[in-house]
Every structure is written in C-alpha cells, then in structure tokens.
C-alpha cells in the first residue's frame, strides 16, 4: 500500500481530494482520450493525488480502470481460467440445485456424437443452451440440465474400422464393440473438457451416455412397449441401404449430393398384350413398344411392371428414324423426340385408363410378363409418362406390388453386389458400378436401349460413409408411423416452435414418413431383443423375454447379448418351452436399434418425472427430421404426449463468406484455436471464450451462422467497447458506499433520474428478449444502450460533476448512485452471455464486504419509482436545444461558449426550470447538459446581445399523459463566446483570471 501523499500516475477517476493538473491538455483531448467505447490512451494524465489510507481493493480498482483492454492485465484465456477457478464455475450447477425455489427449468440436452473433436457447431449449440440456463437460473429457477452423449452407431463404428484398415475384416462383434467403446470414451473426454472450458454450467460428473447399461435397459423397455401396442413390426420391404456400411439407413441418416452423376437410359418394353381398348387403336400387325426412362438401369432385371397415370393422355407415335412405334405421354412427345435426336408422328391418342389390362414383355428376362398398372405416383413432369417398376428397389414401387400382389424379389446383397439370382452375367458385380455397365450392355444387345445419357442430379448418400446408397428390400424392423402420426400431430399443437416456421418443417417430415426403419445390421449398438427360430421365419419376443434381457443389460451392459450363451439370455420359464431335442431352437438376433431410436428415448432417462416434459429442446435444424422427430414419436407412442414444451432450432455454421466449413477449404475453425490462439498468434490471436460466446449471442442463429477472422475480430471489438464502458463505471463508483451514500431517487439530478428511467426500460426489454431466446436482440439492446445512451451521451456530460465536485457532494453522489445502478443492471444483463467478464466486474466492485458471484445474486432488480415518463420531455427538450448548440460549433470545445436559452412562458419553460431554477448558472443541470461554461434561461429575449452572438431557433413538441397533454413551443438558443478566463482545474471559462480557480473549484479545493 502506498503511503499517504505519494504521487503516482493514474487515469482520472473519482478524485478523492486535491488534484493538480500537470501540462497543457485541452478540453477536447480530455474528452476524446477518456471516451468510453474507445481504447484507453497510451499517454496517461499526470495527476497528483493526496490519499489517506486507501484499501488494497481501491488500488486494484485503479489498475482495473487504468489497464489495457484485457482485465486484469494478462492473456484473456488465462484470465478466464482464473475467473472460472476463483468464482466457482464448477460448483455453480450443484449450488443452484440445492436451492429451495418454487420453479424448475428443464433443458434437455440433445446428445452430440462421441465421434470426434469439438467443433464450432458444438460451440454454437452448447453456448446457446448455457445462455438460456444461466438466464433462468438468475431469474430464480432451479435448472435441470444433464449433458449427454450419443455413443453408439455407424459414425463411431466407421471411424474405428477405418483406423484399423484391412484388420477390421477379421474382428468379431465384441472386438468391434470394445474398440468402439474406447474410441467413444476418448471423444467424450475431449468434448467434455472443451464444454467445461466454454463455461457451460453443468454437473460434469453426472452426465448421461447412451452406452450406459441403465440407459440401454430403459430403451429396451420402450421398444417392447411399442411392440406390444402393435407399433413395431418386422417386414420385408425396400429401405435405404448403404452398400459401403452394409446396413439399412433411416431417412435422417441420408444427405443429398446435388452433383451426383447417374447413367440414365431410354429403353423400350415390347407391348405383349394390348388392352382391349388399345387394341382397337392399333392395326395388330405393327409392333408397338412402351417407352420408359430410368436413372437406375441396374434395377431393370428386377422389373415387375410398367406403371402409368390413368388420368393422363397418352399417344402412339411413329419414330421417323427407325419407323418403330412407341407409347408415350401425349405431352412428352416433342421433348422425347428431341432427346432421341429424331421426330415423332402422332398416330393416335387415348386416355391412360385405356392401358388397363395390357402387358409388356420384360426386356431382359425371356418369357417374363410386365403388366401395365395404374399408379398415383406417376407424373408426366419427367421421363416418358410410363415408369419402370421394381418393387424390391423403390418405396412407391413396393406400394404398387402390395396392391397388385407382385413379387418383391431382391437379387442384390448387403454389399450392393448382384447375387446369383440375377444371372451369371451380373453375379458379384457392384450395382452402382460395373453392374450398371453390364445391364446397359444387355439392353443394347437385345435392342431395347434407345439412348444412354449422363444425368447430374441430387442423390441420397450415406451421411457418414459419404457414398451413394441404394434402395433394397430386406427383412427389417419398423415403427408404424401411420398409427402414431395423428396423436403426434395433435401433440405438436401444444408445442411452441422458435422460429415458428420450424413447426411446418417438422410436420412436413412427419407427414412424408409412412414408417421408420429402426433396425441396423451393425455391431456397435443396442441389440433388438428378439430371438429367431433356427429353421422357420419365426421370432420370439414377449414381456418375459424382454424384461429378462433388460435386467441383464441394466446390470452388465448390452455386451451380454454377445458374450452370454443364448440359454442365459432367456428366462427359465421360457427356456423350457423353446428347447428341443437338438437344444435351443431360437438364437439371438443380430440386428441393433437405429441410433435415432437410441437417442430418441433419452427423455425417459433424463427428464424428471414419468409424466413431465422438458421446458426446452434446443438443437440444429437437421434435428427436425432427427432427434426431435424420434423423441416425439417414442414419447407419443408410449406416453401420449410430446417430451418438450418448446423447441428452438438454430442454423449451421458457415465460413464468413457463407461457404461450407471444411479442412480442405482451409476455413475450418477450431474452437480451441479461437480461444487460445494458434501457433502464429499474430495470425491467429487468442480471443478467449467470451468472444466466442458473444459471437453466438450476437448472431441470427435462426439462419446459417457465419464465422471467420473478421467476425471474431468484430466480436472482440464489441467486447472491448463494453469493457471500456465498464472501466468508466467501475472507476467512478470507487469511494461510493450504497448503504450510506445513496441519494433518494426524487432528490437525484433530473438527468440521473432520466438514466434510471431508461435503465428500467432496458431491463424490461432485455428480460423479454431472453424469455423469447432472442439473444441477438439482447446484444443489440445492450450495444445501443452502452454506446448511444452511455458513451455517446451520459458519460460525456457528467465528467465535470464526477471530477470537479467534492467527493461527498450530493450532486456527485447522485451521479454515482446512477452509475452504480447502471453498472449492476448492465452486468446482470450480459452475464448469461459473458459470464467471465461479468464475474470479473463483480470481483472488482468497490463496495460490499466480500466479492460475490453475479450468478448467485439474482437477476436484474429495478424499482417502479425509476419509471418517470415525464422526465423524457425535460431531458429531450434540453437535448434538442443542446443539439442545436453543438451543431453550430462543429469541432469546437463547448466550454468556450456561453448560451442563453429563450423559451416563451408555458409548459416547456416550466420543464426547463426543473433543470435550472436560477436565471444564470455554470453548475446547473441545464448547464451540464448543454456542456457550455455558463447557461442563462430566459422567458423573453434580452434587449441587448453581446457582439458575435449566434441565434438558433427551433420548436419542441411536448407530449404528456399518453397524448392528453400536447403543446408545441418555440425556443431560441443564443450562443456567445465565453467572456471569462479558463479555470486551470475544471477548464470551464468561469475564472476571473488565467491563474485563479473559478469560484466553484476554489470552494472545493479550499474545503479539502
């Protein structure tokens, strides 16, 4: 601690006693160098301060106020880690759970995949959740937030197997599972460490994991509940199939490649037997073929029919090049002729209904008949208006087969290769590669191929393998969505979606899904608890078998399905019934549950209370067809209600030019590098996590969210402006004790009361924005307040009061009281977004016995007495005159002038008298607002004006009591150069001579 009377260099703040200014620094520079919202000057003012016993905290505060933009003076990442430790970030969640409060807020964490390093998408999602949780906690709710991880499934298994290379082929299911579990655990630890570093509030020792035995057991019980209700069934039907991953996929596991290249073909199916009506239009002697177009020629060997649109018009056309006759949609004739480089002559036209009863010959299978069948999915928008139908390889084709009892024969295996059933020419050929080439050659050899062309179009890919999928019929387990859909749609009516358009997107996905394939042919997952008969296509599953397996899984984990002998997987009472002379007749199935079913049942393990719903689900927009959807379906199926009250959807992260982030493009940002800096910290500086959090909050997260160096730099600049504002506030509440120095609100300066009035409005708007999860609006409100209302207005006019009045002068205390309230509201308002900065400020508050955590002291507190709409008229009226005055002296120092304000008697004059009771003053509230050295308030113009007077005229409309009181008054501002000398202490032109203090300063200094 410095001894009394020690001289030191400090930035100007609340001066505790005599101050002597050293050196000539003009007023304009004084204002600019200490303007909150800009960087602090490199050159400090030299001031002599006589202090009595200052506390260590006051000394620390001086450093806080005087330092660089980093607070305290150290690398921002290091400062944040210090704050986390000092302010108990790791204990905050447990502390708030122990509070006795009336309300609870449950945000159910959608589990990220445990398959890689944390990325900016994780940061966007987790920080949004944390802002919501911290806001509700500060508002007095007990937060229920259990972080989780999705630990099973193809994404993790593929990562493990790709790292093993050729060795992967020889691994057993258990070896794969052990390696996958190890991989997932390592990824979880990496992600968990990052989430903690980002300041995410949670009990990180009690998370949920989908590979936990208790979690898996609950999932199995939900599966059986749905099976018992007839909502889960096994069937042979076409599903999306990934040859690269050798498993079925749900639609949510697909991504569409818009640049996929297919080999499309135009081919003909000879008309074998025309319908009776069609026969009357043909001469019977000339062969006719049905013209078909397909982008998947590999499916032609599996053709079972050709479909048409019964309500469309068709035509028999003659090809001018070959003389062949074809049946095509009437509207497609010209475009098809052009595509085939020929012309068509229309022989006759007829209705699609006239094709009923006809049949074609299969082009590749001699003697096979392909009937002509009506179908609602056929359109004439593309192709020929006639659709090749292979029920094993198309969902709509399967519907036609079911309606007309067609075979659903699949001759493609799990790896996407043709089987022996496809014939020796095709056997073992990959359907999407050489298999397609061979089919086209076969069509050419039988003269059925008219043309082949390359088509670039959108095509489904395996979302993890990044390779094309096919549609392939196989035995799978399905959820009968059609039976759940009505209740699910009804349940969504009670759910709030943010943004509102997300509801339509989710219902659209729900409407399009007739069923959900929930079985996968992989090793890393939760087994479907079904036993299959050794010889017959028969399954064993009942409440006894599932509960027995669930108990084993609960105790030992789902590995038991692969490690225990089948006899131990069945309860004794069932085992005796299914054992034959050759032993157990049933064996455990090898399918696992879809990971969307895995994560979609998380509500049953995490949300407290069997009938409760989470207050909020918050995830990316892809989850409208993923986790939101699977959670809804499983909850409605078993409980008859949605698991969520509100669903908030955010966009994806993109590069700052709107391009997709990827390592290959060089624009992928690692959150750790953003926080701690890269190897070259001049190119990749350490921004700290609060910059990352500000970016999240400030972004319009309901669309795609851009991030890059320019965006991060702008976020850092925004925070630095806020920091400078906080420095000013902290520096100027030093020496103020709220308990003893506060001034009653009605005795505060009008401008100070006006700031409290604005502050209450800010608090109300900020709170409402947080309630709507519109964090971008919170940021905009705060920025507008601390840049416009504080830095651009209030701070510029109160410096004279703060720096030149006595320390305990009521005028100064009034200002300090307003600053203390502003500081408190401002810090609490941004605390959920910038928790580290908020805690820093609270650790440096100059009042209070011991520093407290801002998060343990509640939300913004305002008083109804702050709300004084009438003050707006007084301040805004004076500001209108002030703007006229300052606008007339651009670039000049306002203190070099005196102003006389002339207002005709009336309401405006009475309002101005609130700011200045005496006729002339250099220290009145009106003088302070005008920033002139002296201000005179007159009800009529003076008879004589000093030479050089500038007259400014204007009007001001007073609007009080909601418009009941309206009065427009005119005013004049008379601007005159100051006639007295510059006071060396306050720099106002109110001194009698250059070397003497003005009367006000002489009184203050004399009383020290």
XYZ file of C-alpha atoms in Angstrom, residues 70 127 403 468 506 527 589 603 857 974:
10
model
C -7.587 -7.006 -21.081
C -23.345 -21.866 -25.649
C -51.740 -53.545 -54.183
C -24.229 -43.339 -52.544
C -41.240 -30.812 -38.687
C -29.490 -55.193 -29.666
C -30.928 -61.794 -33.491
C -36.342 -38.263 -22.401
C -27.172 -12.860 -6.528
C -28.215 32.418 -28.232
